[in-house]
Amino acid sequence: MKVMVRSIMKVLPGKMAEAMKLEEKHMAIASRVLGISARCYRPLSGGGDTTRTIICETEFDSLAAFEAHPEKMGADPEMQALFPKLEAVIDSFEVEFYTPIP
């Protein structure tokens, strides 16, 4: 069963440009390590402080494939170097899971 994972990141004030560059690198690593591609967005409208939000959506073949990804990403030296930089600009992080409607 396919699973779509939606990551919602709230960025610290004044750090959006840096966060977008870091997230672009993160997605390149995910593509190389996991063979997946994500779509990332910035909201144009909505409740709360949308100017500090990055949303990324990625599809996995199964929930098990998603559950295996942190270990694979964490083993990558480039990701190990990038993760602290991402943590330094992210205020909060939320993950949602969706399945397709047949």
Tab-separated table of N, CA and C in Angstrom:
chain	number	residue	atom	x	y	z
A	1	MET	N	0.836	-1.169	0.000
A	1	MET	CA	0.000	0.000	0.000
A	1	MET	C	0.890	1.245	0.000
A	2	LYS	N	0.691	2.108	-0.944
A	2	LYS	CA	1.445	3.363	-1.026
A	2	LYS	C	1.087	4.261	0.145
A	3	VAL	N	2.070	5.045	0.579
A	3	VAL	CA	1.868	5.995	1.663
A	3	VAL	C	2.465	7.329	1.236
A	4	MET	N	1.682	8.395	1.385
A	4	MET	CA	2.198	9.738	1.140
A	4	MET	C	2.500	10.354	2.497
A	5	VAL	N	3.717	10.852	2.645
A	5	VAL	CA	4.158	11.450	3.901
A	5	VAL	C	4.290	12.951	3.668
A	6	ARG	N	3.637	13.693	4.524
A	6	ARG	CA	3.645	15.157	4.422
A	6	ARG	C	4.364	15.703	5.650
A	7	SER	N	5.481	16.380	5.427
A	7	SER	CA	6.266	16.987	6.496
A	7	SER	C	5.990	18.480	6.516
A	8	ILE	N	5.659	18.993	7.684
A	8	ILE	CA	5.342	20.407	7.831
A	8	ILE	C	6.357	21.014	8.788
A	9	MET	N	7.163	21.898	8.259
A	9	MET	CA	8.221	22.514	9.058
A	9	MET	C	7.927	23.990	9.267
A	10	LYS	N	7.984	24.419	10.504
A	10	LYS	CA	7.910	25.836	10.843
A	10	LYS	C	9.347	26.292	11.047
A	11	VAL	N	9.717	27.326	10.335
A	11	VAL	CA	11.085	27.825	10.338
A	11	VAL	C	11.209	28.968	11.346
A	12	LEU	N	12.354	29.062	11.980
A	12	LEU	CA	12.603	30.164	12.907
A	12	LEU	C	12.553	31.503	12.167
A	13	PRO	N	12.093	32.550	12.829
A	13	PRO	CA	12.038	33.874	12.181
A	13	PRO	C	13.395	34.277	11.610
A	14	GLY	N	13.372	34.780	10.396
A	14	GLY	CA	14.578	35.251	9.732
A	14	GLY	C	15.450	34.161	9.133
A	15	LYS	N	15.006	32.914	9.170
A	15	LYS	CA	15.833	31.792	8.697
A	15	LYS	C	15.261	31.089	7.462
A	16	MET	N	14.229	31.668	6.835
A	16	MET	CA	13.562	30.980	5.726
A	16	MET	C	14.494	30.731	4.535
A	17	ALA	N	15.258	31.706	4.117
A	17	ALA	CA	16.147	31.517	2.963
A	17	ALA	C	17.149	30.391	3.234
A	18	GLU	N	17.726	30.385	4.425
A	18	GLU	CA	18.672	29.336	4.796
A	18	GLU	C	17.977	27.980	4.856
A	19	ALA	N	16.780	27.938	5.436
A	19	ALA	CA	16.039	26.675	5.557
A	19	ALA	C	15.706	26.104	4.182
A	20	MET	N	15.323	26.945	3.241
A	20	MET	CA	14.986	26.454	1.897
A	20	MET	C	16.215	25.859	1.207
A	21	LYS	N	17.373	26.486	1.374
A	21	LYS	CA	18.606	25.948	0.782
A	21	LYS	C	18.970	24.607	1.422
A	22	LEU	N	18.850	24.531	2.737
A	22	LEU	CA	19.160	23.280	3.440
A	22	LEU	C	18.179	22.178	3.064
A	23	GLU	N	16.900	22.521	2.933
A	23	GLU	CA	15.901	21.517	2.568
A	23	GLU	C	16.133	21.016	1.142
A	24	GLU	N	16.595	21.880	0.270
A	24	GLU	CA	16.935	21.462	-1.095
A	24	GLU	C	18.064	20.422	-1.060
A	25	LYS	N	19.066	20.651	-0.220
A	25	LYS	CA	20.155	19.677	-0.065
A	25	LYS	C	19.630	18.373	0.537
A	26	HIS	N	18.745	18.488	1.525
A	26	HIS	CA	18.146	17.311	2.159
A	26	HIS	C	17.417	16.460	1.118
A	27	MET	N	16.641	17.093	0.266
A	27	MET	CA	15.886	16.355	-0.756
A	27	MET	C	16.829	15.705	-1.772
A	28	ALA	N	17.948	16.352	-2.080
A	28	ALA	CA	18.927	15.754	-3.000
A	28	ALA	C	19.553	14.501	-2.371
A	29	ILE	N	19.824	14.566	-1.079
A	29	ILE	CA	20.374	13.395	-0.387
A	29	ILE	C	19.343	12.267	-0.363
A	30	ALA	N	18.087	12.594	-0.069
A	30	ALA	CA	17.020	11.585	-0.048
A	30	ALA	C	16.868	10.930	-1.414
A	31	SER	N	16.990	11.718	-2.453
A	31	SER	CA	16.894	11.162	-3.811
A	31	SER	C	18.031	10.176	-4.069
A	32	ARG	N	19.231	10.559	-3.665
A	32	ARG	CA	20.402	9.702	-3.881
A	32	ARG	C	20.368	8.451	-2.999
A	33	VAL	N	20.048	8.609	-1.723
A	33	VAL	CA	20.113	7.502	-0.771
A	33	VAL	C	18.899	6.580	-0.873
A	34	LEU	N	17.716	7.176	-1.019
A	34	LEU	CA	16.478	6.393	-0.975
A	34	LEU	C	15.829	6.180	-2.335
A	35	GLY	N	16.277	6.928	-3.337
A	35	GLY	CA	15.667	6.817	-4.656
A	35	GLY	C	14.263	7.396	-4.714
A	36	ILE	N	13.985	8.372	-3.853
A	36	ILE	CA	12.668	9.009	-3.842
A	36	ILE	C	12.811	10.480	-4.198
A	37	SER	N	11.723	11.075	-4.588
A	37	SER	CA	11.733	12.515	-4.824
A	37	SER	C	10.572	13.131	-4.060
A	38	ALA	N	10.796	14.323	-3.583
A	38	ALA	CA	9.778	15.027	-2.804
A	38	ALA	C	9.390	16.300	-3.538
A	39	ARG	N	8.211	16.754	-3.219
A	39	ARG	CA	7.758	18.062	-3.683
A	39	ARG	C	7.668	18.945	-2.454
A	40	CYS	N	8.297	20.089	-2.519
A	40	CYS	CA	8.260	21.016	-1.390
A	40	CYS	C	7.532	22.292	-1.801
A	41	TYR	N	6.808	22.846	-0.844
A	41	TYR	CA	5.965	24.007	-1.090
A	41	TYR	C	6.108	25.028	0.028
A	42	ARG	N	5.757	26.271	-0.312
A	42	ARG	CA	5.553	27.330	0.670
A	42	ARG	C	4.112	27.778	0.512
A	43	PRO	N	3.348	27.797	1.576
A	43	PRO	CA	1.947	28.228	1.465
A	43	PRO	C	1.831	29.698	1.052
A	44	LEU	N	0.813	29.982	0.257
A	44	LEU	CA	0.517	31.356	-0.126
A	44	LEU	C	-0.509	31.990	0.798
A	45	SER	N	-1.325	31.150	1.432
A	45	SER	CA	-2.341	31.655	2.347
A	45	SER	C	-2.659	30.575	3.365
A	46	GLY	N	-3.447	30.959	4.356
A	46	GLY	CA	-3.850	30.001	5.376
A	46	GLY	C	-3.709	30.607	6.758
A	47	GLY	N	-4.103	29.837	7.739
A	47	GLY	CA	-4.044	30.310	9.110
A	47	GLY	C	-2.632	30.287	9.658
A	48	GLY	N	-2.418	31.039	10.707
A	48	GLY	CA	-1.107	31.051	11.360
A	48	GLY	C	-0.074	31.792	10.545
A	49	ASP	N	1.173	31.543	10.860
A	49	ASP	CA	2.279	32.226	10.191
A	49	ASP	C	2.777	31.392	9.017
A	50	THR	N	2.080	31.516	7.894
A	50	THR	CA	2.433	30.712	6.722
A	50	THR	C	3.744	31.147	6.087
A	51	THR	N	4.204	32.353	6.375
A	51	THR	CA	5.456	32.820	5.763
A	51	THR	C	6.666	32.072	6.296
A	52	ARG	N	6.484	31.291	7.366
A	52	ARG	CA	7.593	30.537	7.952
A	52	ARG	C	7.357	29.031	7.830
A	53	THR	N	6.632	28.602	6.811
A	53	THR	CA	6.269	27.189	6.677
A	53	THR	C	6.826	26.601	5.383
A	54	ILE	N	7.389	25.398	5.507
A	54	ILE	CA	7.798	24.598	4.341
A	54	ILE	C	7.067	23.271	4.469
A	55	ILE	N	6.421	22.858	3.386
A	55	ILE	CA	5.709	21.580	3.358
A	55	ILE	C	6.344	20.710	2.274
A	56	CYS	N	6.722	19.496	2.641
A	56	CYS	CA	7.290	18.551	1.678
A	56	CYS	C	6.440	17.288	1.670
A	57	GLU	N	6.157	16.805	0.476
A	57	GLU	CA	5.375	15.576	0.317
A	57	GLU	C	6.208	14.554	-0.435
A	58	THR	N	6.231	13.351	0.119
A	58	THR	CA	7.003	12.256	-0.460
A	58	THR	C	6.161	10.999	-0.449
A	59	GLU	N	6.271	10.207	-1.503
A	59	GLU	CA	5.545	8.945	-1.571
A	59	GLU	C	6.485	7.779	-1.314
A	60	PHE	N	6.027	6.842	-0.495
A	60	PHE	CA	6.763	5.606	-0.229
A	60	PHE	C	5.900	4.435	-0.676
A	61	ASP	N	6.536	3.328	-1.063
A	61	ASP	CA	5.801	2.148	-1.516
A	61	ASP	C	4.994	1.503	-0.398
A	62	SER	N	5.427	1.724	0.855
A	62	SER	CA	4.729	1.131	1.990
A	62	SER	C	5.132	1.872	3.263
A	63	LEU	N	4.399	1.622	4.325
A	63	LEU	CA	4.761	2.195	5.614
A	63	LEU	C	6.097	1.623	6.090
A	64	ALA	N	6.349	0.358	5.780
A	64	ALA	CA	7.629	-0.264	6.137
A	64	ALA	C	8.796	0.446	5.446
A	65	ALA	N	8.599	0.849	4.197
A	65	ALA	CA	9.648	1.581	3.478
A	65	ALA	C	9.912	2.923	4.154
A	66	PHE	N	8.850	3.583	4.598
A	66	PHE	CA	9.029	4.840	5.327
A	66	PHE	C	9.779	4.601	6.643
A	67	GLU	N	9.400	3.540	7.356
A	67	GLU	CA	10.016	3.256	8.656
A	67	GLU	C	11.497	2.927	8.526
A	68	ALA	N	11.930	2.429	7.377
A	68	ALA	CA	13.340	2.088	7.166
A	68	ALA	C	14.180	3.302	6.779
A	69	HIS	N	13.542	4.386	6.382
A	69	HIS	CA	14.300	5.503	5.828
A	69	HIS	C	15.171	6.261	6.831
A	70	PRO	N	14.782	6.437	8.106
A	70	PRO	CA	15.668	7.187	9.008
A	70	PRO	C	17.043	6.528	9.197
A	71	GLU	N	17.058	5.207	9.268
A	71	GLU	CA	18.332	4.509	9.430
A	71	GLU	C	19.221	4.705	8.203
A	72	LYS	N	18.617	4.593	7.015
A	72	LYS	CA	19.394	4.766	5.782
A	72	LYS	C	19.909	6.197	5.666
A	73	MET	N	19.049	7.168	5.944
A	73	MET	CA	19.461	8.572	5.843
A	73	MET	C	20.500	8.892	6.917
A	74	GLY	N	20.311	8.369	8.122
A	74	GLY	CA	21.229	8.642	9.219
A	74	GLY	C	22.618	8.062	9.011
A	75	ALA	N	22.719	7.050	8.173
A	75	ALA	CA	24.014	6.429	7.899
A	75	ALA	C	24.812	7.205	6.853
A	76	ASP	N	24.174	8.128	6.166
A	76	ASP	CA	24.839	8.881	5.109
A	76	ASP	C	25.661	10.023	5.710
A	77	PRO	N	26.965	10.092	5.414
A	77	PRO	CA	27.821	11.135	5.992
A	77	PRO	C	27.366	12.558	5.633
A	78	GLU	N	26.902	12.748	4.415
A	78	GLU	CA	26.431	14.079	4.002
A	78	GLU	C	25.204	14.491	4.821
A	79	MET	N	24.312	13.527	5.086
A	79	MET	CA	23.133	13.819	5.900
A	79	MET	C	23.524	14.070	7.341
A	80	GLN	N	24.507	13.339	7.838
A	80	GLN	CA	24.982	13.539	9.208
A	80	GLN	C	25.491	14.967	9.402
A	81	ALA	N	26.146	15.510	8.383
A	81	ALA	CA	26.656	16.886	8.454
A	81	ALA	C	25.530	17.913	8.308
A	82	LEU	N	24.508	17.572	7.527
A	82	LEU	CA	23.417	18.507	7.251
A	82	LEU	C	22.404	18.596	8.394
A	83	PHE	N	22.165	17.501	9.069
A	83	PHE	CA	21.095	17.450	10.071
A	83	PHE	C	21.211	18.529	11.157
A	84	PRO	N	22.378	18.754	11.763
A	84	PRO	CA	22.468	19.808	12.783
A	84	PRO	C	22.156	21.201	12.229
A	85	LYS	N	22.507	21.424	10.977
A	85	LYS	CA	22.214	22.724	10.347
A	85	LYS	C	20.704	22.898	10.169
A	86	LEU	N	20.028	21.822	9.762
A	86	LEU	CA	18.570	21.876	9.636
A	86	LEU	C	17.911	22.101	10.990
A	87	GLU	N	18.371	21.364	11.990
A	87	GLU	CA	17.811	21.520	13.335
A	87	GLU	C	17.936	22.957	13.845
A	88	ALA	N	18.994	23.635	13.442
A	88	ALA	CA	19.258	24.993	13.927
A	88	ALA	C	18.303	26.038	13.351
A	89	VAL	N	17.607	25.716	12.258
A	89	VAL	CA	16.697	26.698	11.642
A	89	VAL	C	15.224	26.303	11.741
A	90	ILE	N	14.941	25.101	12.224
A	90	ILE	CA	13.564	24.618	12.298
A	90	ILE	C	13.012	24.842	13.706
A	91	ASP	N	11.870	25.511	13.773
A	91	ASP	CA	11.190	25.785	15.043
A	91	ASP	C	10.348	24.591	15.479
A	92	SER	N	9.631	23.978	14.517
A	92	SER	CA	8.825	22.792	14.821
A	92	SER	C	8.696	21.945	13.568
A	93	PHE	N	8.364	20.668	13.794
A	93	PHE	CA	8.299	19.700	12.696
A	93	PHE	C	7.145	18.747	12.975
A	94	GLU	N	6.309	18.552	11.992
A	94	GLU	CA	5.136	17.682	12.130
A	94	GLU	C	5.061	16.771	10.905
A	95	VAL	N	4.632	15.531	11.107
A	95	VAL	CA	4.521	14.579	10.004
A	95	VAL	C	3.101	14.036	9.954
A	96	GLU	N	2.545	13.990	8.738
A	96	GLU	CA	1.216	13.418	8.509
A	96	GLU	C	1.358	12.294	7.488
A	97	PHE	N	0.506	11.278	7.612
A	97	PHE	CA	0.532	10.127	6.709
A	97	PHE	C	-0.817	10.017	5.994
A	98	TYR	N	-0.773	9.717	4.711
A	98	TYR	CA	-1.983	9.562	3.905
A	98	TYR	C	-1.869	8.316	3.048
A	99	THR	N	-3.018	7.692	2.765
A	99	THR	CA	-3.070	6.573	1.834
A	99	THR	C	-4.016	6.953	0.699
A	100	PRO	N	-3.782	6.416	-0.494
A	100	PRO	CA	-4.650	6.747	-1.621
A	100	PRO	C	-6.066	6.209	-1.443
A	101	ILE	N	-6.999	6.922	-2.003
A	101	ILE	CA	-8.387	6.434	-2.043
A	101	ILE	C	-8.551	5.651	-3.335
A	102	PRO	N	-8.958	4.382	-3.211
A	102	PRO	CA	-9.089	3.570	-4.438
A	102	PRO	C	-10.197	4.054	-5.344
